[in-house]
mmCIF file of C-alpha atoms in Angstrom:
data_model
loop_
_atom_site.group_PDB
_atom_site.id
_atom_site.type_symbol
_atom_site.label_atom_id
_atom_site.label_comp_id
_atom_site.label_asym_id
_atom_site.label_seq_id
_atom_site.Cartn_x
_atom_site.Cartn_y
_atom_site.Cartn_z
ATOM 1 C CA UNK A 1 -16.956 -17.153 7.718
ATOM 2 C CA UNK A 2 -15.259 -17.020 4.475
ATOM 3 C CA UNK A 3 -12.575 -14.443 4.423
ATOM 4 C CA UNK A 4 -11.970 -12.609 1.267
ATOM 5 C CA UNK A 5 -8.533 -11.648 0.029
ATOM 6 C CA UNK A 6 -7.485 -9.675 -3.087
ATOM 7 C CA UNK A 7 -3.970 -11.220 -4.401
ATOM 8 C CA UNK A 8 -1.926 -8.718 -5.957
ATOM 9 C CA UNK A 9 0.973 -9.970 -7.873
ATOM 10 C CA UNK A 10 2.056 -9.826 -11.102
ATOM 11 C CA UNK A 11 3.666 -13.041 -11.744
ATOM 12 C CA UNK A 12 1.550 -15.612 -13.501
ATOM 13 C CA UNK A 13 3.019 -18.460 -11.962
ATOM 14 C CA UNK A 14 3.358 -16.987 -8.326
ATOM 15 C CA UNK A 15 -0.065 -15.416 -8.920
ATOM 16 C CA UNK A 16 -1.611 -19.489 -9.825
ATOM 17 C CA UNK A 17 0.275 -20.783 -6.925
ATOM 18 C CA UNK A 18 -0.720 -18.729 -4.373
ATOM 19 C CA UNK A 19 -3.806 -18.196 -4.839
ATOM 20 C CA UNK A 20 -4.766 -21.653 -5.124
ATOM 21 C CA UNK A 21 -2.998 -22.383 -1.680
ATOM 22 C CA UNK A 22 -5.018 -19.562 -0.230
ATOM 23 C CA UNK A 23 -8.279 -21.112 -1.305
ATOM 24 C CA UNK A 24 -7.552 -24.477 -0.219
ATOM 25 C CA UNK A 25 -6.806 -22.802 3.206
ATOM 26 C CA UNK A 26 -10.475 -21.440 3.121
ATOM 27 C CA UNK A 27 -9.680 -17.772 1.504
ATOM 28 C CA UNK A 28 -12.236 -16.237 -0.841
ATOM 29 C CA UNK A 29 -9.307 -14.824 -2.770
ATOM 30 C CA UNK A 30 -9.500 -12.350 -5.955
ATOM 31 C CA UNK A 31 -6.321 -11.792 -7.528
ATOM 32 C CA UNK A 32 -5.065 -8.550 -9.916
ATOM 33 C CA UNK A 33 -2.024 -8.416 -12.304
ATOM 34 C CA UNK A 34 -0.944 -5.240 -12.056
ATOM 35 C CA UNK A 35 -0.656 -1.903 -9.514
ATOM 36 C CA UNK A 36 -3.330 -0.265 -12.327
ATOM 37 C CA UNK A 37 -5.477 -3.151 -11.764
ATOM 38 C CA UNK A 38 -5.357 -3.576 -8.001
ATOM 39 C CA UNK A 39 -5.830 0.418 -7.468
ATOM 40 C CA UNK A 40 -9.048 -0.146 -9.775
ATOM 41 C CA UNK A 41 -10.181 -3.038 -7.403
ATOM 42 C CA UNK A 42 -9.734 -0.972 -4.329
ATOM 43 C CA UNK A 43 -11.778 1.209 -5.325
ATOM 44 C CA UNK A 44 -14.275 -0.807 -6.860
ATOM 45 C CA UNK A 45 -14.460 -3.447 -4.753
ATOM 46 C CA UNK A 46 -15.822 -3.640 -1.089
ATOM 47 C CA UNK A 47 -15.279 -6.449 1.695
ATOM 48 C CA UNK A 48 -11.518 -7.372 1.665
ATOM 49 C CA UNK A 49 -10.440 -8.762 5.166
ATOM 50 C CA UNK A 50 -6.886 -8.713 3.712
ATOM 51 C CA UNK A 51 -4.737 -7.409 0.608
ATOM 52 C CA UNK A 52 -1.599 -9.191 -0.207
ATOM 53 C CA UNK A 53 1.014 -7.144 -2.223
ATOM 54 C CA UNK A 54 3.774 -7.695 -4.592
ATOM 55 C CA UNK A 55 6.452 -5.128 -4.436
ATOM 56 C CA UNK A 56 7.908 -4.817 -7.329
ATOM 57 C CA UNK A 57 4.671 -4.888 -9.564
ATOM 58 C CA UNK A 58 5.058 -4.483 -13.353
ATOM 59 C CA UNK A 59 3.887 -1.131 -12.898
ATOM 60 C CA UNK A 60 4.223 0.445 -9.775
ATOM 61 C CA UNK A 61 5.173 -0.639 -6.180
ATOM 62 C CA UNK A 62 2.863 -2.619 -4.418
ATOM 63 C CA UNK A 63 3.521 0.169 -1.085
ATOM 64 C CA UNK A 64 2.112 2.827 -2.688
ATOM 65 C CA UNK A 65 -1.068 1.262 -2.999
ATOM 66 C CA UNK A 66 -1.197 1.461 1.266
ATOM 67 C CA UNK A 67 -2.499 4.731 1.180
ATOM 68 C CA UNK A 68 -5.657 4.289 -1.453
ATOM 69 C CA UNK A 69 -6.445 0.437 1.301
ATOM 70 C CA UNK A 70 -6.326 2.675 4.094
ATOM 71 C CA UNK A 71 -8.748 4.932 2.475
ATOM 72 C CA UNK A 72 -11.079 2.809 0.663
ATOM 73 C CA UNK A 73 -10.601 -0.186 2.891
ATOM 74 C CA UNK A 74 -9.634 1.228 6.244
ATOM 75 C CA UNK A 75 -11.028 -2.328 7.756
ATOM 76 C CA UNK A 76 -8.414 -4.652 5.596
ATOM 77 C CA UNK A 77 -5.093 -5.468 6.421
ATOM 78 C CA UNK A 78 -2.237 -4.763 4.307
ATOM 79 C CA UNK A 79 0.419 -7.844 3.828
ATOM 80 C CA UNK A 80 3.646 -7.184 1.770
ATOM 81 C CA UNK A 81 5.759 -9.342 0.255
ATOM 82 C CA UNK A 82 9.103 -7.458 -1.089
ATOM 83 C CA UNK A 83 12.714 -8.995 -1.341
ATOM 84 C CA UNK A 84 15.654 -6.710 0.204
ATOM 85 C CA UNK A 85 15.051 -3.803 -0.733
ATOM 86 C CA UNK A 86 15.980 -0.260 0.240
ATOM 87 C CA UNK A 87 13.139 1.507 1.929
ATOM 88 C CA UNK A 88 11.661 -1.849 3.116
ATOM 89 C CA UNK A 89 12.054 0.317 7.259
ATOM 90 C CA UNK A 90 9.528 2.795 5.566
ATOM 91 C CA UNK A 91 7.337 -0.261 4.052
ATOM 92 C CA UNK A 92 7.405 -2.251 7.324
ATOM 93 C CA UNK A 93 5.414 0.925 8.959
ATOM 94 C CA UNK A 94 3.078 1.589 6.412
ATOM 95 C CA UNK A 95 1.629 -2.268 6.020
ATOM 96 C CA UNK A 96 0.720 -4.271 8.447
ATOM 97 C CA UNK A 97 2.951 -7.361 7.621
ATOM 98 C CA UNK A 98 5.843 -7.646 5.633
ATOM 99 C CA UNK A 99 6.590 -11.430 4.224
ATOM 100 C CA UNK A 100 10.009 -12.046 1.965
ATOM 101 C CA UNK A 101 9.773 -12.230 -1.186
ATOM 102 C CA UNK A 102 9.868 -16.275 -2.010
ATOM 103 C CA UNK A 103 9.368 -17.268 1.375
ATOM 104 C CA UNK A 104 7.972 -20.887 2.373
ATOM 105 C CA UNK A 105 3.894 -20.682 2.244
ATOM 106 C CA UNK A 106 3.607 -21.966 5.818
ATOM 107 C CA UNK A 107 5.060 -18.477 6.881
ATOM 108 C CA UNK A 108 3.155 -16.585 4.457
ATOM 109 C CA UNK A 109 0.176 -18.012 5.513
ATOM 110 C CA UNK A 110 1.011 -17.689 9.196
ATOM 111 C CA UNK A 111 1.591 -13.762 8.428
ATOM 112 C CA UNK A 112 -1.880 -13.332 6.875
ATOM 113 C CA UNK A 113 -3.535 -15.097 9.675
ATOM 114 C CA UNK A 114 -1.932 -13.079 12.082
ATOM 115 C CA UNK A 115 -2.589 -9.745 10.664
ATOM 116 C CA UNK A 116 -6.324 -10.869 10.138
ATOM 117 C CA UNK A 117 -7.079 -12.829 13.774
ATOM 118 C CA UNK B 1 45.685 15.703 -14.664
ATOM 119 C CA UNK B 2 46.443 16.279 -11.137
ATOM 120 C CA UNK B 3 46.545 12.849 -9.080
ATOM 121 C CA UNK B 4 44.092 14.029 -6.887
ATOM 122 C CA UNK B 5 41.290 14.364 -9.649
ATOM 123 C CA UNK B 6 42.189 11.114 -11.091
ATOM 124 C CA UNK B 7 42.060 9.680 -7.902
ATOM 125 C CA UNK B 8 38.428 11.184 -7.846
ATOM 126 C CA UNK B 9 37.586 9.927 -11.116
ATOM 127 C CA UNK B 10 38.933 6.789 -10.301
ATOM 128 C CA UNK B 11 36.102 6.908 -6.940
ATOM 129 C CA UNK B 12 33.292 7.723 -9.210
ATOM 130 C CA UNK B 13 33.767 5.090 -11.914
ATOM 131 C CA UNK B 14 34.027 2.309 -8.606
ATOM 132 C CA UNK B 15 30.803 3.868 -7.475
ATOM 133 C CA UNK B 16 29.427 4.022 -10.870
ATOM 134 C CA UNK B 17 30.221 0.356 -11.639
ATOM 135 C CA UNK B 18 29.050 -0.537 -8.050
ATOM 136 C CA UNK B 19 25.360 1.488 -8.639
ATOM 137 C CA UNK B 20 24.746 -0.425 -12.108
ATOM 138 C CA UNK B 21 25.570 -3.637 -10.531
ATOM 139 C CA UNK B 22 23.652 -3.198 -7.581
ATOM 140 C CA UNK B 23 20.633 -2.242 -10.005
ATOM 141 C CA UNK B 24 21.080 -5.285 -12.207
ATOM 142 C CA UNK B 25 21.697 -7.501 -9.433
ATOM 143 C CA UNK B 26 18.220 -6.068 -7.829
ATOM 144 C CA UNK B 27 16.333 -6.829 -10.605
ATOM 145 C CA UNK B 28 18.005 -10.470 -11.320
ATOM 146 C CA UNK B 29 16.938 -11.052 -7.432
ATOM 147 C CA UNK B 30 13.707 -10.035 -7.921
ATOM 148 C CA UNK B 31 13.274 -12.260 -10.947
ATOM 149 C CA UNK B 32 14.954 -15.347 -9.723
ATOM 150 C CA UNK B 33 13.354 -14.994 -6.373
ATOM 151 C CA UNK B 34 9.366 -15.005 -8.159
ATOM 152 C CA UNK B 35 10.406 -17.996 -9.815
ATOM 153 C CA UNK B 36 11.465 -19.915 -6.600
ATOM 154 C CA UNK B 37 8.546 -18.483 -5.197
ATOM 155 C CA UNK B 38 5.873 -20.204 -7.418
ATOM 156 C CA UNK B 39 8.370 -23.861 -7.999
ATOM 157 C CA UNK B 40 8.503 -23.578 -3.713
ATOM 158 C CA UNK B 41 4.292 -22.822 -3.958
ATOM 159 C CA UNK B 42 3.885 -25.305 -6.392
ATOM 160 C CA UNK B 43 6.074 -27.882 -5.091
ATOM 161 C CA UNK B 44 4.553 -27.439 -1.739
ATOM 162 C CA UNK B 45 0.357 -28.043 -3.201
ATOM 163 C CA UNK B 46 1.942 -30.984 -4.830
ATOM 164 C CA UNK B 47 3.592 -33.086 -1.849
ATOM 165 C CA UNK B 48 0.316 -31.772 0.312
ATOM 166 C CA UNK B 49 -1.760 -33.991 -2.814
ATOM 167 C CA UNK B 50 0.411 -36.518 -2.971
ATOM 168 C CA UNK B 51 0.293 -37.225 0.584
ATOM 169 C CA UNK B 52 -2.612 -38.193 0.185
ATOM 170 C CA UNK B 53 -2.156 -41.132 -2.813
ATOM 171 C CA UNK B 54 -0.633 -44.245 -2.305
ATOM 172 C CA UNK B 55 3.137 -42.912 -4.218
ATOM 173 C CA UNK B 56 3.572 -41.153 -0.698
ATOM 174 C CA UNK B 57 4.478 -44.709 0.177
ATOM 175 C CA UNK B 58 7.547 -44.360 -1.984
ATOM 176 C CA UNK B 59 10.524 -43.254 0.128
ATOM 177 C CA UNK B 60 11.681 -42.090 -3.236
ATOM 178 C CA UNK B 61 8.654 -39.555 -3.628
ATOM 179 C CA UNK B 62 9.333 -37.915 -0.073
ATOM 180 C CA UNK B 63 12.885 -37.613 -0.580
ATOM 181 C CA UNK B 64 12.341 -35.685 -4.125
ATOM 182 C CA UNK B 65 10.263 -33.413 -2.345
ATOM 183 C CA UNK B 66 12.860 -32.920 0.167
ATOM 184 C CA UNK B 67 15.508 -32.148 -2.598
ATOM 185 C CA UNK B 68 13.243 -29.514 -4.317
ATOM 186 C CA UNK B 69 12.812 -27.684 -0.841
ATOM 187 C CA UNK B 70 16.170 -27.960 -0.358
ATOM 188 C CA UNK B 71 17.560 -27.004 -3.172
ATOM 189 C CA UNK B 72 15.073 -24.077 -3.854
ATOM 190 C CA UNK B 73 16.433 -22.494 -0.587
ATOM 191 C CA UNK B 74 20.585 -23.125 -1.739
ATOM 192 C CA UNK B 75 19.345 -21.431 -4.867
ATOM 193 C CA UNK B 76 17.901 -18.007 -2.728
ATOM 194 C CA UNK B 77 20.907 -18.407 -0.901
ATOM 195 C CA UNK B 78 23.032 -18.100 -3.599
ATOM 196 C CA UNK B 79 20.260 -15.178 -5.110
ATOM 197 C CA UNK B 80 21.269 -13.467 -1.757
ATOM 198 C CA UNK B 81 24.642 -13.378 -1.912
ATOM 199 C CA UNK B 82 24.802 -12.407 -5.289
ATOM 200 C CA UNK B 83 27.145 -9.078 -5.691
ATOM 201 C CA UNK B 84 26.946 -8.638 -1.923
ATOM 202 C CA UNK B 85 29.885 -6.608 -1.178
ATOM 203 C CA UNK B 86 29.885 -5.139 -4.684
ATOM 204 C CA UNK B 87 29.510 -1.434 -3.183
ATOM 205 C CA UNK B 88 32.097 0.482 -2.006
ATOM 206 C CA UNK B 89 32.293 1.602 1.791
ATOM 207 C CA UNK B 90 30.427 4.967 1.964
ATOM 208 C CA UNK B 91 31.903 8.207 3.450
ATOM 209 C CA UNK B 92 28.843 10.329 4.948
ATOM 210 C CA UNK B 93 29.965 13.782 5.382
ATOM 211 C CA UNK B 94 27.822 16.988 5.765
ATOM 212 C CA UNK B 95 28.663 18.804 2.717
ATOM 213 C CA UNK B 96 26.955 21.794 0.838
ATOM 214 C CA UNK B 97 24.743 20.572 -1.983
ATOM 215 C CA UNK B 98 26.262 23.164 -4.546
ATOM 216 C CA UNK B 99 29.600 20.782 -3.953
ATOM 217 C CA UNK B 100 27.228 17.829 -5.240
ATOM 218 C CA UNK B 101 25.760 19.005 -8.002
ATOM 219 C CA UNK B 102 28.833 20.516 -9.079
ATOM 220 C CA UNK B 103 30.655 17.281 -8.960
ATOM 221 C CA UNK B 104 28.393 16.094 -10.893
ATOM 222 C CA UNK B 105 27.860 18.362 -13.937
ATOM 223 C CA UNK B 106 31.908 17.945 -14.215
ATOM 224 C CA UNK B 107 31.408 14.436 -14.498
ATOM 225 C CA UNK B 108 28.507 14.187 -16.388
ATOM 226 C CA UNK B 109 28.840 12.547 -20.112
ATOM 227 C CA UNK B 110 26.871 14.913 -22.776
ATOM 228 C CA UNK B 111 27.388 16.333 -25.560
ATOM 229 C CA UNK B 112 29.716 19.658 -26.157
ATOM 230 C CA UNK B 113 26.190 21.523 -26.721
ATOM 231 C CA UNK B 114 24.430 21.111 -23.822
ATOM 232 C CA UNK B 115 25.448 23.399 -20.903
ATOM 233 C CA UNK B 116 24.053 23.356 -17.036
ATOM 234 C CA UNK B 117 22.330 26.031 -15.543
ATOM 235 C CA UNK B 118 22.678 26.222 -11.905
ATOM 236 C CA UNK B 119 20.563 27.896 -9.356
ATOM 237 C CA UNK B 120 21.882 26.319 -5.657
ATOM 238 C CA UNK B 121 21.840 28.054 -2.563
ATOM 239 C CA UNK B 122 23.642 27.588 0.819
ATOM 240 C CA UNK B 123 22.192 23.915 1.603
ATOM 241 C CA UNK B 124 24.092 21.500 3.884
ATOM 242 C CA UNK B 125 23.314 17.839 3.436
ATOM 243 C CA UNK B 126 24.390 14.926 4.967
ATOM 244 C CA UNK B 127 25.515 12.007 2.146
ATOM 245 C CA UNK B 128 28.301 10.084 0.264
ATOM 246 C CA UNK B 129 28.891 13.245 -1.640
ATOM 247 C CA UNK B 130 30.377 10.883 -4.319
ATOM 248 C CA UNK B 131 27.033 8.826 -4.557
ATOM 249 C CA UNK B 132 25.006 11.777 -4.274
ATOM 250 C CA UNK B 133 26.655 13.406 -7.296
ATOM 251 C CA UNK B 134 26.233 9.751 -9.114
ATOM 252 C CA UNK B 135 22.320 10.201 -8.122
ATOM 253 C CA UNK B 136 22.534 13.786 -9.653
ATOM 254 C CA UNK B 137 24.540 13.480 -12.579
ATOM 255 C CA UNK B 138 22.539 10.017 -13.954
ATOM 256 C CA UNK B 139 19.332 13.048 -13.635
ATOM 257 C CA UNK B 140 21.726 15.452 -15.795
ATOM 258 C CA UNK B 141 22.625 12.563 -18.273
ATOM 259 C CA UNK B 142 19.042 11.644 -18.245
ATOM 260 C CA UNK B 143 17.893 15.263 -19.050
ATOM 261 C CA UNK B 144 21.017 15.991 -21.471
ATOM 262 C CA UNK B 145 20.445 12.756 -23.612
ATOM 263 C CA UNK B 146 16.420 13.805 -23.998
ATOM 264 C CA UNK B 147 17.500 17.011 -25.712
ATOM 265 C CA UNK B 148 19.242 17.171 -29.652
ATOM 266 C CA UNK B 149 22.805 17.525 -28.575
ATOM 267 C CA UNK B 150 22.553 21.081 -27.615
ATOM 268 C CA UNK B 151 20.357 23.489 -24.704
ATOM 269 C CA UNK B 152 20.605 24.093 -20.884
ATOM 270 C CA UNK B 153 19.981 21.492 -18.381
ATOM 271 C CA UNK B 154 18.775 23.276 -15.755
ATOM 272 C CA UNK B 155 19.121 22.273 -11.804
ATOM 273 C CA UNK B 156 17.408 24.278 -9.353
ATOM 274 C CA UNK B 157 17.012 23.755 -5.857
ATOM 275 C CA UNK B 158 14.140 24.021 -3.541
ATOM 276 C CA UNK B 159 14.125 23.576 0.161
ATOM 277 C CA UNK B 160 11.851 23.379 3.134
ATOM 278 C CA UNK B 161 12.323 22.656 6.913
ATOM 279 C CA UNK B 162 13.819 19.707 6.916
ATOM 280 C CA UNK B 163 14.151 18.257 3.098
ATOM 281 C CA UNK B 164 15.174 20.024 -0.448
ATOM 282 C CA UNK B 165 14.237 19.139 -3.620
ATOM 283 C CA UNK B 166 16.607 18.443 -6.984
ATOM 284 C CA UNK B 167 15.122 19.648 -9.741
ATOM 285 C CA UNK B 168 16.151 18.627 -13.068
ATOM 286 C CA UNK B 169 14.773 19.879 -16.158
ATOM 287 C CA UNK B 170 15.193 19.868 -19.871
ATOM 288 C CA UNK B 171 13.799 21.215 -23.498
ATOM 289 C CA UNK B 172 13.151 17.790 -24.848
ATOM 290 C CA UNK B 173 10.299 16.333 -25.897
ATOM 291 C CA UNK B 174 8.633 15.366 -22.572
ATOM 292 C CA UNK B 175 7.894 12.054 -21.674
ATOM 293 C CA UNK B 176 5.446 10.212 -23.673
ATOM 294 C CA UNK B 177 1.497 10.317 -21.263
ATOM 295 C CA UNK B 178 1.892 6.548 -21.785
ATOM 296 C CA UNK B 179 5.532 6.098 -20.364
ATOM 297 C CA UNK B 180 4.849 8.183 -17.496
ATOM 298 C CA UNK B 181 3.986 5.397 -15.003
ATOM 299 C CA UNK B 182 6.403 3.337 -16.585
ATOM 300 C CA UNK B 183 9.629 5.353 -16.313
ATOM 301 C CA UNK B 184 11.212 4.015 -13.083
ATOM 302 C CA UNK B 185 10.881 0.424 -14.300
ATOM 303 C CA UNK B 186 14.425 -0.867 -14.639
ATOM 304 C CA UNK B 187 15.961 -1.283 -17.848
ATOM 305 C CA UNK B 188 12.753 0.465 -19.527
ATOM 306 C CA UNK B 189 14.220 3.075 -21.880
ATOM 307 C CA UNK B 190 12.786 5.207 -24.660
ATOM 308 C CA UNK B 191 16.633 5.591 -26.247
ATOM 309 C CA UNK B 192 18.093 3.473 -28.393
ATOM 310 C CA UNK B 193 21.714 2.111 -27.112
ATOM 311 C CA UNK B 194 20.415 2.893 -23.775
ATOM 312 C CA UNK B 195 20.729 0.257 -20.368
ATOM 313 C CA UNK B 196 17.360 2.055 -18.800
ATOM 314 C CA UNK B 197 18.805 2.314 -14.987
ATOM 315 C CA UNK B 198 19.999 5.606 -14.736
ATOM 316 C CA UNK B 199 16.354 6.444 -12.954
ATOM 317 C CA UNK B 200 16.664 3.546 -11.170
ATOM 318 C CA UNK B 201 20.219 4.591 -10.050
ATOM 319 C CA UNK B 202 19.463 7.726 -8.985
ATOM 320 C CA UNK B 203 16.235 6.653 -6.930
ATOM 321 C CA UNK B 204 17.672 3.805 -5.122
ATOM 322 C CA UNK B 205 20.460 6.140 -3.673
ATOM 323 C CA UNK B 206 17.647 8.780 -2.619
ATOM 324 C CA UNK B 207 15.853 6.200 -0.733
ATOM 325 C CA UNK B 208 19.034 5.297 0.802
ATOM 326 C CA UNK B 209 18.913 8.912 2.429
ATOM 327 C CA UNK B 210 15.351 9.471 3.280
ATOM 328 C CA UNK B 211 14.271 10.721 -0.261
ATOM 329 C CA UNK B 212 12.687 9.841 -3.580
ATOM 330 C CA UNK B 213 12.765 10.517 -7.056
ATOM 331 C CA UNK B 214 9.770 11.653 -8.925
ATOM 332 C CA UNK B 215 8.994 12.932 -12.283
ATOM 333 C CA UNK B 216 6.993 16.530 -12.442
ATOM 334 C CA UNK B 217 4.476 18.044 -14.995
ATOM 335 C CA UNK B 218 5.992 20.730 -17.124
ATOM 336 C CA UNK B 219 4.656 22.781 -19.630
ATOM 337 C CA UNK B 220 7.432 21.607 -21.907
ATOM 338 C CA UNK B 221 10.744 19.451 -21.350
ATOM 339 C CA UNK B 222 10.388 17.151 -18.564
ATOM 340 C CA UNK B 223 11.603 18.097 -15.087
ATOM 341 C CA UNK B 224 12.809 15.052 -12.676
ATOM 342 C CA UNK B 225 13.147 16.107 -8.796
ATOM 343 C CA UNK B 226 15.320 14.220 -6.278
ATOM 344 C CA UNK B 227 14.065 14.777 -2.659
ATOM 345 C CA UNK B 228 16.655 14.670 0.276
ATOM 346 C CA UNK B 229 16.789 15.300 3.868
ATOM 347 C CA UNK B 230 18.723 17.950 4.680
ATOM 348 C CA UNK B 231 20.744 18.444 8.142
ATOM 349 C CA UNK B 232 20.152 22.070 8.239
ATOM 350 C CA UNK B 233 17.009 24.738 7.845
ATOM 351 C CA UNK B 234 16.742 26.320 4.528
ATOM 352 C CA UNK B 235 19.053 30.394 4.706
ATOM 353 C CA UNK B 236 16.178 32.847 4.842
ATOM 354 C CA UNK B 237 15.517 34.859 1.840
ATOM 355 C CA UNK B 238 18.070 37.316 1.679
ATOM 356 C CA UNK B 239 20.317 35.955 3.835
ATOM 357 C CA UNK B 240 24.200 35.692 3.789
ATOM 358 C CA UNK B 241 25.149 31.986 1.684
#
């Protein structure tokens, strides 16, 4: 079955390439630009098997959305990607998978797939 | 000026310099590293295509490829590296807040007009004291530059079991309902002249002890609190400081 997966990145480019190598790996993936955008989606929308989150968003941090998946969603993972940053101890408990920022997709994929198996 | 308080001053301007280059250098990383992020995504959809066509034949094509990877990760390498080292050593002490925050409204740059107005009890934390008074006083400069050149910064101090909280506040004009979720963004500044990272200072050295900075509602003004651990339970009301 088709898993769906809600992209949340604010990049253009990243956001394109990503989420075209998720579908051609079988994902049914949604994407949002922006923490404002992705909270709205949470909410809104039902049946993500996984939610994978930008750090540094435009407009928030993609961590603090954790708390409104685990509410709304309390059946979808949580996969961040965040570069060095400080507090990333805190952000490796409250997600479910942490994936570096920039990091090759093979691993990102492999992260996702684990977190969702 | 005694050598000892120029040797001070001298500490705070390296930890100054080293906290605005740490905060540029985070958000050059975080640039550089989305862009090798999509050119290592896109690169990667590309050579899984063109396996598939007859240019894969090409030893040429394949070894392209192989450069791109290659040199996308000597490029996060050298994104990695960058300003490593930058910070000075830090010296974690338990020392009483008041010592902190006083530190820091000697240091702060405002103008003649605006005075502090202190309300800190007996709290023990344990921090850089230096870089805790660097997180405080960017708050004071914050709050001082929001106001016309003259009124009372106050800092008041909260504390519970195990944290306190750094409260900030000014008579200003508040900040804007739109710019509210947008205040912590690096180099995002409603003042002219202004870099935009003293936030972004002062929150990335309360993460690095356990705490946060967040902006409050107030009637008027705006009032920024810095959460901490503290190493001590907060004196009962009424008792000896």
């Amino acid at each position: 079955m088709t898993k769906k997966l809600l992209l949340v990145e604010d990049d253009a480019s990243n956001r394109l390439t990503l989420s075209i190598l998720l579908e051609d790996e079988g994902y049914e993936v949604d994407v949002a630009s922006s923490y404002a955008e992705a909270a709205r989606m949470i909410t809104e929308v039902a049946g993500y098997a996984v939610i994978v989150l930008d750090q540094q968003l435009g407009d928030g941090l993609g961590l603090d959305l954790i708390p409104a998946i685990r509410e709304r969603l309390p059946s979808a993972k949580a996969v961040l990607i965040s570069g060095s940053l400080p507090g990333d101890e805190t952000a490796a408990l409250r997600a479910d998978a942490m994936v570096a920022k920039g990091a090759p997709f093979p691993e990102t994929l492999a992260s996702i797939q684990r977190v969702t198996s | 000026m005694s050598s000892k308080s120029h040797k001070a001053q001298e500490v705070l301007a390296l930890l100054e310099r080293a906290a605005v280059a740490d905060e540029v250098a985070a958000a050059m990383r975080h640039n550089l590293r989305n862009k090798l992020g999509s050119i290592r995504n896109a690169s990667f959809f590309l050579a899984r295509k063109a396996r598939e066509a007859p240019m894969w034949n090409d030893p040429k094509v394949q070894r392209f490829f192989t450069i791109v990877d290659e040199s996308i990760d000597e490029a996060d390498e050298i994104v990695s590296r960058t300003f490593v080292g930058v910070r000075a050593r830090r010296q974690i002490q338990v020392v009483p807040l008041r010592d902190c925050v006083e530190r820091a409204t000697s240091y702060a740059r405002v103008f003649p007009g605006v005075t502090f107005d202190l309300d800190v009890g007996a709290i023990a934390v344990e921090v850089d004291p230096d870089e805790l008074a660097l997180a405080i006083r960017c708050l004071l400069e914050n709050a001082a530059e929001a106001m016309d050149q003259h009124g009372a910064v106050r800092v008041s101090v909260t504390a519970e079991e195990a944290s306190c909280a750094i409260s900030v506040s000014d008579t200003g004009p508040g900040v804007p309902e739109s710019e509210r979720e947008n205040i912590f963004l690096s180099h995002r500044t409603t003042k002219e002249g202004h870099l935009g990272i003293g936030l972004n200072i002062a929150r990335r050295i309360a993460v690095r002890y356990g705490g946060a900075v967040s902006l409050l509602s107030a009637p008027r003004g705006a009032t920024f609190s810095l959460t901490l651990k503290t190493t001590s339970p907060p004196a009962r009301k009424g008792a000896a400081p």
